[in-house]
Structure formats: structure tokens, C-alpha cells
Amino acid sequence: NVLHGVFSTYEGNVYIKGKKVNFKNTHDAIKLGIAKVHQEVSLVSELTIGQNIALGYEPKKGFLVDYDTLHKQANEILKKLNCKFKSEEYVTGLSAGEMQMIAIAKALYHKAEIISFDEPSSSLSNKEVEILLNIIKELKAQGITILYISHRIDEIFKISDRITVLRDGSYVNTFNTEEINHEILIKSM
């Protein structure tokens, strides 16, 4: 929440690319390329997929929303994510995994360089989890920093470079993933 501008006062410091930052609100974090994919994705069912992706940051043509540009940009992102749906479609009837893809698309729409995932697999099927983990691997390969918060140890070992353990809100330890095993991690937790 500190990284995403939800809390503007806290102990300690946040550095992005070596520069100390302090977010007054969530928009400050978004402007610096930081996005969050929540555990439970909340979408506006009366809007299209593209409108949900761009919500609050729609491209304009004069005073009006430029829907052609909005849908074009959103469809380019959805294609990169291998989504089977289009920006112009409505969000009703989508699975939990498809809604997660919209949340990831929203982060990419904002050109996020840091994306945190908060327990993203909790409501996904096994197949949707595998798709999500593959997307995360692709995002990492593109140079996007991923923070993946989870209690599912197998997922963590599949996608992480480093693992940080927090207990009761306090830092415990950080490990290079290749240098530890499940047993060491569980003991640390």
C-alpha cells in the first residue's frame, strides 16, 4: 500500500531507480509506472473491457473520449496477453482468470514498470494459474519488475528470482530463489 500511494505517511523510505519518492496518492504511483493487480478484481460491468482498462485515463479527442484510440490501444495489449476477448466487448460473463488479464492489461496500459500481484491465484483454476504464471514470466523478460505476494510456495519457486519473507508485518529474510529449497523457506516463515 505504501508503494502504491495508498498510505502517504510511513516509517522508512521508498526508492525508485535510486531516487527517493513519496507518493501523496495512488495517481502519483501510477504516474511513476507502479501498478497493482488486486486479489479480487473489481470491474464495472456496464462498461466495455477497454473502458475498464482505461478507466479514468481515457484518451481524448477535444473534450470527448476517443474510443477508436482507446479500443486500438487496449486491443494491442490484450493481443500481447493472448486474450481471446476484445476491448469492445462487455466484461459480463468473464472468468476470474480473464478478469485478472484485464487487470494486467490495465497495468500495461499505464506503462507500468513495477507491477505487484496480491494473492492473484486465490480464485483461479489450475489452468488459469499456469496462464498467469506464464504471463508473469513474459513480463519479467520484458524488464518489468514483479512483486508477487503469495502463500503458495510452488508458485513462488516457479517465477521468482528472490524471495522475501515477512511475518506479522516485519521483515524476516531475503533469499536468492536458486540458493534455497522449500524446507528452508518454510522454516523462515
Short mmCIF file of C-alpha atoms in Angstrom, two decimals:
data_model
loop_
_atom_site.label_atom_id
_atom_site.label_comp_id
_atom_site.label_asym_id
_atom_site.label_seq_id
_atom_site.Cartn_x
_atom_site.Cartn_y
_atom_site.Cartn_z
CA ASN A 1 0.00 0.00 0.00
CA VAL A 2 2.92 2.37 0.65
CA LEU A 3 4.39 1.56 -2.78
CA HIS A 4 1.01 2.23 -4.41
CA GLY A 5 0.35 5.59 -2.75
CA VAL A 6 -2.46 4.35 -0.51
CA PHE A 7 -0.53 5.45 2.59
CA SER A 8 1.36 8.72 2.24
CA THR A 9 2.90 8.71 5.73
CA TYR A 10 5.04 5.80 6.93
CA GLU A 11 8.37 4.96 8.51
CA GLY A 12 11.30 4.39 6.21
CA ASN A 13 11.93 5.42 2.62
CA VAL A 14 10.93 4.28 -0.85
CA TYR A 15 13.43 4.49 -3.70
CA ILE A 16 12.58 4.01 -7.36
CA LYS A 17 15.55 3.80 -9.72
CA GLY A 18 17.77 5.15 -6.96
CA LYS A 19 15.62 8.21 -6.36
CA LYS A 20 13.73 8.76 -3.11
CA VAL A 21 9.98 9.11 -3.74
CA ASN A 22 6.97 9.89 -1.60
CA PHE A 23 3.52 9.37 -3.06
CA LYS A 24 0.68 11.64 -1.95
CA ASN A 25 -1.91 9.36 -3.60
CA THR A 26 -2.34 6.41 -5.95
CA HIS A 27 -2.16 8.64 -9.03
CA ASP A 28 1.40 9.65 -8.08
CA ALA A 29 2.38 5.95 -8.06
CA ILE A 30 0.66 5.30 -11.40
CA LYS A 31 2.48 8.28 -12.95
CA LEU A 32 5.79 6.71 -11.87
CA GLY A 33 4.86 3.39 -13.50
CA ILE A 34 3.71 1.42 -10.47
CA ALA A 35 0.58 -0.72 -10.70
CA LYS A 36 -1.19 -3.25 -8.53
CA VAL A 37 -3.19 -6.31 -9.55
CA HIS A 38 -5.55 -6.94 -6.67
CA GLN A 39 -6.59 -10.32 -5.33
CA GLU A 40 -10.21 -9.63 -6.20
CA VAL A 41 -10.50 -7.76 -9.48
CA SER A 42 -13.31 -5.21 -9.50
CA LEU A 43 -14.67 -4.23 -12.89
CA VAL A 44 -17.59 -2.02 -13.98
CA SER A 45 -20.00 -4.39 -15.74
CA GLU A 46 -21.75 -1.58 -17.63
CA LEU A 47 -18.50 -0.69 -19.41
CA THR A 48 -16.56 -2.46 -22.13
CA ILE A 49 -13.31 -4.25 -21.43
CA GLY A 50 -11.38 -1.36 -22.99
CA GLN A 51 -13.25 1.22 -20.93
CA ASN A 52 -12.39 -0.75 -17.78
CA ILE A 53 -8.73 -0.86 -18.81
CA ALA A 54 -8.53 2.90 -19.44
CA LEU A 55 -10.95 3.98 -16.70
CA GLY A 56 -10.02 7.48 -15.54
CA TYR A 57 -7.22 7.78 -18.12
CA GLU A 58 -9.17 7.68 -21.38
CA PRO A 59 -7.58 9.23 -24.48
CA LYS A 60 -9.41 12.39 -25.55
CA LYS A 61 -10.29 13.98 -28.85
CA GLY A 62 -11.10 17.51 -27.79
CA PHE A 63 -13.45 17.19 -24.81
CA LEU A 64 -14.73 13.74 -25.82
CA VAL A 65 -13.33 10.28 -25.22
CA ASP A 66 -11.52 8.95 -28.31
CA TYR A 67 -13.00 5.45 -28.33
CA ASP A 68 -11.20 4.43 -31.53
CA THR A 69 -7.81 5.11 -29.93
CA LEU A 70 -8.91 3.60 -26.60
CA HIS A 71 -10.00 0.30 -28.20
CA LYS A 72 -6.98 0.19 -30.51
CA GLN A 73 -4.55 0.61 -27.59
CA ALA A 74 -6.45 -1.86 -25.39
CA ASN A 75 -6.68 -4.48 -28.16
CA GLU A 76 -2.92 -4.26 -28.77
CA ILE A 77 -2.31 -5.02 -25.09
CA LEU A 78 -4.93 -7.80 -24.97
CA LYS A 79 -3.30 -9.40 -28.02
CA LYS A 80 0.11 -9.36 -26.29
CA LEU A 81 -1.52 -11.11 -23.33
CA ASN A 82 -3.04 -13.74 -25.65
CA CYS A 83 -6.57 -12.87 -24.54
CA LYS A 84 -9.44 -14.34 -26.55
CA PHE A 85 -11.70 -11.32 -25.99
CA LYS A 86 -11.70 -7.84 -27.48
CA SER A 87 -11.69 -4.36 -25.99
CA GLU A 88 -15.13 -3.58 -27.44
CA GLU A 89 -16.82 -6.47 -25.56
CA TYR A 90 -18.50 -6.08 -22.17
CA VAL A 91 -16.99 -7.64 -19.05
CA THR A 92 -20.05 -9.65 -18.01
CA GLY A 93 -19.51 -13.39 -18.11
CA LEU A 94 -15.72 -13.33 -17.83
CA SER A 95 -13.95 -15.89 -15.65
CA ALA A 96 -11.77 -14.87 -12.69
CA GLY A 97 -8.68 -15.57 -14.81
CA GLU A 98 -9.94 -13.38 -17.64
CA MET A 99 -10.62 -10.56 -15.17
CA GLN A 100 -7.03 -10.93 -13.91
CA MET A 101 -5.86 -10.48 -17.51
CA ILE A 102 -7.86 -7.23 -17.70
CA ALA A 103 -6.16 -6.04 -14.50
CA ILE A 104 -2.75 -6.87 -16.01
CA ALA A 105 -3.79 -5.10 -19.24
CA LYS A 106 -4.70 -2.05 -17.18
CA ALA A 107 -1.21 -2.05 -15.63
CA LEU A 108 0.36 -2.28 -19.09
CA TYR A 109 -1.95 0.48 -20.38
CA HIS A 110 -0.37 2.72 -17.74
CA LYS A 111 3.07 1.59 -18.94
CA ALA A 112 3.84 0.11 -15.54
CA GLU A 113 7.46 -0.79 -14.89
CA ILE A 114 6.63 -2.26 -11.48
CA ILE A 115 3.58 -4.48 -11.00
CA SER A 116 2.62 -6.08 -7.72
CA PHE A 117 0.29 -9.04 -7.57
CA ASP A 118 -1.55 -9.58 -4.29
CA GLU A 119 -2.55 -13.25 -3.95
CA PRO A 120 -3.58 -13.30 -7.64
CA SER A 121 -4.15 -17.05 -7.88
CA SER A 122 -6.54 -17.40 -4.94
CA SER A 123 -9.68 -17.53 -7.12
CA LEU A 124 -8.17 -19.05 -10.29
CA SER A 125 -8.41 -22.56 -11.71
CA ASN A 126 -5.18 -24.56 -12.13
CA LYS A 127 -5.18 -23.81 -15.86
CA GLU A 128 -5.69 -20.07 -15.22
CA VAL A 129 -2.83 -20.11 -12.67
CA GLU A 130 -0.48 -21.60 -15.28
CA ILE A 131 -1.53 -18.95 -17.81
CA LEU A 132 -0.96 -16.21 -15.21
CA LEU A 133 2.49 -17.53 -14.27
CA ASN A 134 3.50 -17.68 -17.94
CA ILE A 135 2.34 -14.08 -18.44
CA ILE A 136 4.36 -13.02 -15.40
CA LYS A 137 7.45 -14.75 -16.82
CA GLU A 138 6.94 -12.86 -20.09
CA LEU A 139 6.56 -9.55 -18.24
CA LYS A 140 9.80 -10.24 -16.35
CA ALA A 141 11.55 -10.98 -19.65
CA GLN A 142 10.41 -7.53 -20.87
CA GLY A 143 12.16 -5.92 -17.89
CA ILE A 144 9.08 -5.30 -15.76
CA THR A 145 9.66 -5.69 -12.04
CA ILE A 146 7.18 -8.10 -10.48
CA LEU A 147 6.28 -8.23 -6.79
CA TYR A 148 4.31 -11.42 -6.19
CA ILE A 149 2.63 -11.77 -2.81
CA SER A 150 1.52 -15.32 -2.11
CA HIS A 151 1.37 -18.15 0.39
CA ARG A 152 1.54 -20.71 -2.44
CA ILE A 153 5.17 -21.78 -2.26
CA ASP A 154 5.23 -23.76 -5.53
CA GLU A 155 4.15 -20.67 -7.47
CA ILE A 156 6.82 -18.56 -5.80
CA PHE A 157 9.57 -21.01 -6.74
CA LYS A 158 8.34 -21.13 -10.37
CA ILE A 159 8.57 -17.37 -11.05
CA SER A 160 10.82 -15.66 -8.51
CA ASP A 161 14.43 -14.58 -8.56
CA ARG A 162 14.40 -13.56 -4.90
CA ILE A 163 12.03 -14.38 -2.06
CA THR A 164 11.43 -12.07 0.88
CA VAL A 165 9.68 -13.40 3.95
CA LEU A 166 7.56 -11.09 6.08
CA ARG A 167 6.00 -12.26 9.34
CA ASP A 168 3.40 -10.19 11.20
CA GLY A 169 4.30 -7.19 9.05
CA SER A 170 8.01 -7.40 9.84
CA TYR A 171 10.92 -8.29 7.60
CA VAL A 172 12.44 -11.72 8.29
CA ASN A 173 14.85 -12.51 5.46
CA THR A 174 15.52 -12.37 1.71
CA PHE A 175 16.81 -15.36 -0.27
CA ASN A 176 18.00 -15.93 -3.82
CA THR A 177 15.49 -18.50 -5.07
CA GLU A 178 18.13 -20.73 -6.67
CA GLU A 179 20.01 -20.98 -3.36
CA ILE A 180 17.19 -22.28 -1.14
CA ASN A 181 14.60 -25.04 -1.06
CA HIS A 182 11.05 -25.41 0.24
CA GLU A 183 12.22 -26.59 3.67
CA ILE A 184 14.48 -23.57 4.29
CA LEU A 185 11.72 -21.21 3.19
CA ILE A 186 9.08 -22.85 5.38
CA LYS A 187 11.40 -22.67 8.43
CA SER A 188 11.91 -18.96 7.76
CA MET A 189 8.15 -18.43 7.58
#
